[in-house]
Coordinates of C-alpha atoms in Angstrom, one line a residue:
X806 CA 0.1 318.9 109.0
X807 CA 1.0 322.4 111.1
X808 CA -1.8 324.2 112.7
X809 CA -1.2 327.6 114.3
X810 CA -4.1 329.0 116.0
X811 CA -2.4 331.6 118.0
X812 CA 1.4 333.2 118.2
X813 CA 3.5 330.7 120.1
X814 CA 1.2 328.1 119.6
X815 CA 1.7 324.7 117.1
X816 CA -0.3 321.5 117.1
X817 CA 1.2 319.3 114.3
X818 CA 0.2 315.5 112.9
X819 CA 2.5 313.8 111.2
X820 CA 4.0 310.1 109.0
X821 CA 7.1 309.2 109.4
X822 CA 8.8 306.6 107.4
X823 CA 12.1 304.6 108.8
X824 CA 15.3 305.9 106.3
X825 CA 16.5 302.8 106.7
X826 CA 13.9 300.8 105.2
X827 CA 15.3 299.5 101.5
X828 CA 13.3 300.4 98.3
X829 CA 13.7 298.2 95.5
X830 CA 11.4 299.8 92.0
X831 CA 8.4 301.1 93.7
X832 CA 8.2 298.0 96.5
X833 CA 9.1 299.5 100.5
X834 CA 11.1 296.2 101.9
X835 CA 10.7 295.4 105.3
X836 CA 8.1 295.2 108.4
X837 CA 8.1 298.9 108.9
X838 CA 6.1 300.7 107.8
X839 CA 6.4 304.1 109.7
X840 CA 5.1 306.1 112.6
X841 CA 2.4 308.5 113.5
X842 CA 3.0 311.4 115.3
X843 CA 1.0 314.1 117.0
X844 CA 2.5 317.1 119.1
X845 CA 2.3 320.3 120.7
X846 CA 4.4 323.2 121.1
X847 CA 4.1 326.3 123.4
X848 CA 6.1 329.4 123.5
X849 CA 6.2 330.1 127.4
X850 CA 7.7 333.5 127.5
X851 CA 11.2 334.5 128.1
X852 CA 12.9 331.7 126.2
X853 CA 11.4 328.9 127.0
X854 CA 9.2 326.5 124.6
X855 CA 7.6 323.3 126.0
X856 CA 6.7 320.2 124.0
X857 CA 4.6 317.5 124.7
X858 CA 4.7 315.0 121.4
X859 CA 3.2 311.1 121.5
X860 CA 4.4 308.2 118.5
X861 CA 2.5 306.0 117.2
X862 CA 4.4 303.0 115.5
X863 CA 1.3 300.7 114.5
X864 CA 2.3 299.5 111.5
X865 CA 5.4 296.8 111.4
X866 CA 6.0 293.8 113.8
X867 CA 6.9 295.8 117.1
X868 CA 4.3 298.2 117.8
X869 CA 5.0 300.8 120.3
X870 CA 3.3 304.0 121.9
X871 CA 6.0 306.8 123.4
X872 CA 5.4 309.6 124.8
X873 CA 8.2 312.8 125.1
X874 CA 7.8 315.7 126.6
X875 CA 10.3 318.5 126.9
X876 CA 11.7 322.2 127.3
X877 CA 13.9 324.4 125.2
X878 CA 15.4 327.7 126.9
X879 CA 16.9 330.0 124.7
X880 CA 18.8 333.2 126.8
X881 CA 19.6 335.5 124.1
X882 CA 20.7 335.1 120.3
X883 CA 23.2 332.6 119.9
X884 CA 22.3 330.0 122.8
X885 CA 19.8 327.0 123.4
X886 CA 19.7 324.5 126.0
X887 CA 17.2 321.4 126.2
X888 CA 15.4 318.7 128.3
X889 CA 13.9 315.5 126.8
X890 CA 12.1 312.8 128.5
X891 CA 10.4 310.0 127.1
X892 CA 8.6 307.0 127.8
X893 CA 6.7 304.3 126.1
X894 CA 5.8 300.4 125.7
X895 CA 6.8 298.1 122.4
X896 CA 4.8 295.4 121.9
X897 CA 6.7 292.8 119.8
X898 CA 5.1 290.0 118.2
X899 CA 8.2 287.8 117.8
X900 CA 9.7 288.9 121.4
X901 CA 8.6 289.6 124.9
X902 CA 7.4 293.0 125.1
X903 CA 9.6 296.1 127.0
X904 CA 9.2 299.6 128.3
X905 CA 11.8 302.4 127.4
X906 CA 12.4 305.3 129.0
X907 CA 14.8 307.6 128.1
X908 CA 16.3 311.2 129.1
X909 CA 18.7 313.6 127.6
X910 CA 19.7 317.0 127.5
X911 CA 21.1 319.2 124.3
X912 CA 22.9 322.4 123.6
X913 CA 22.9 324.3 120.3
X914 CA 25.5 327.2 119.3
X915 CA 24.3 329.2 116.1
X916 CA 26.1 332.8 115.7
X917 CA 23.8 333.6 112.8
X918 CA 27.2 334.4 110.8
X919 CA 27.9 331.1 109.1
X920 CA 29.0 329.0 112.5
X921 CA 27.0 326.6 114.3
X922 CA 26.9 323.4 116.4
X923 CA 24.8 321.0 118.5
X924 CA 25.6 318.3 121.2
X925 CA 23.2 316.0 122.4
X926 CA 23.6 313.4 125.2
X927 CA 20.7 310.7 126.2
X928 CA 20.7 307.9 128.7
X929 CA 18.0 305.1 127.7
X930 CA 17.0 302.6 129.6
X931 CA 14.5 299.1 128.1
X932 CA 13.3 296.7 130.4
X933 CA 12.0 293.4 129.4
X934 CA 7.8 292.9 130.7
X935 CA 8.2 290.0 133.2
X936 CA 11.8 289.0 132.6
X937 CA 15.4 290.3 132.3
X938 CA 16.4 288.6 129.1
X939 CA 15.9 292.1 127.0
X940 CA 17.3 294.8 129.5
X941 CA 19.2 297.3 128.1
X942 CA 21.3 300.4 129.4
X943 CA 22.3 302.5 126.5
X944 CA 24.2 306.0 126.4
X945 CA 23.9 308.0 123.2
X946 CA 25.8 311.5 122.2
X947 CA 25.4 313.4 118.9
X948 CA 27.6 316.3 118.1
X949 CA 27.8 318.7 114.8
X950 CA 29.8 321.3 113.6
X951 CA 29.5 323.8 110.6
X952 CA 31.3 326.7 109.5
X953 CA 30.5 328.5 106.4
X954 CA 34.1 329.4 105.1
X955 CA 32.9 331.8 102.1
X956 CA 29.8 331.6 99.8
X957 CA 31.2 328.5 98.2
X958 CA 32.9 326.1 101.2
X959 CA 31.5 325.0 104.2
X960 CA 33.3 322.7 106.8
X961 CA 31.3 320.4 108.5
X962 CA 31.6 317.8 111.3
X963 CA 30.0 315.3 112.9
X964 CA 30.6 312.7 115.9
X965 CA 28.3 309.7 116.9
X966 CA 28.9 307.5 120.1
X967 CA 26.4 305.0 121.1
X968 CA 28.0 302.5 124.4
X969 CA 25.3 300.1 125.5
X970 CA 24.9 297.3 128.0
X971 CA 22.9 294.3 128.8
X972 CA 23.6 290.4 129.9
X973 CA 22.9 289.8 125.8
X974 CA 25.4 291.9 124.3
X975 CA 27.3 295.2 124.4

């Protein structure tokens, strides 16, 4: 659900179902069974849009609250540049519970003529409630790349790194 009461303005509500959950026939497997989430978004002037968004994961066997709030800056036409932070609480029923907070900052290239690309980097950090058995440091990048070659080709590319550390595993 979108609502837009003025220009530059959107509240929006929405589900969101885990892609990784399997389907077998018309039966969802798995504990999941998605999030709710509820945002804002504000056009500041000159470029910059601010977000403030809050998830609600009620529904499987580690329940969690985070909130993210960020900025978007876009200079001109081709350019944007972004801030993220986010913080929040899961509360797992078959494990201690941890807090997660997380920050990371993107860049997206789109010339309007058929190239485009995005990079995203994010450092997370989870922090077991009472204990160190579950603390994590995790670093995270995304990249893209497409370029429309003619009507009918298009080259795409893509690059996902995740490194993370805790006394469990890496």
């Amino acid at each position: 659900v979108d609502y837009r009461p003025v220009e530059g303005t959107r509240f929006y509500l929405g589900y969101e179902v885990d892609p990784n959950r399997e389907i077998s026939g018309t039966t969802a497997n798995g504990d999941h069974r998605g999030s709710v989430i509820v945002g804002a978004e504000r056009d500041a002037g000159d470029g910059l849009t601010l977000f403030a968004e809050n998830t609600y994961d009620l529904f499987g066997a580690r329940r969690s609250l985070t909130s993210a709030y960020g900025v978007s800056y876009t200079p001109g036409e081709v350019w944007t540049y972004s801030a993220d932070l986010e913080f929040g609480r899961v509360t797992d029923t078959n494990d201690p519970d941890f807090d997660r907070a997380a920050i990371s900052l993107g860049l997206r290239y789109d010339d309007g003529e058929g190239q485009s690309g995005d990079a995203r980097l994010e450092y997370r950090v989870e922090d077991e409630v009472g204990a160190i058995t579950r603390d994590r440091r995790t670093w995270a990048f995304v990249g893209k790349y497409g370029y429309q070659v003619s009507e009918d080709w298009r080259f795409l590319a893509s690059l996902e790194a995740l490194v993370s550390d805790s006394d469990q595993s890496s």
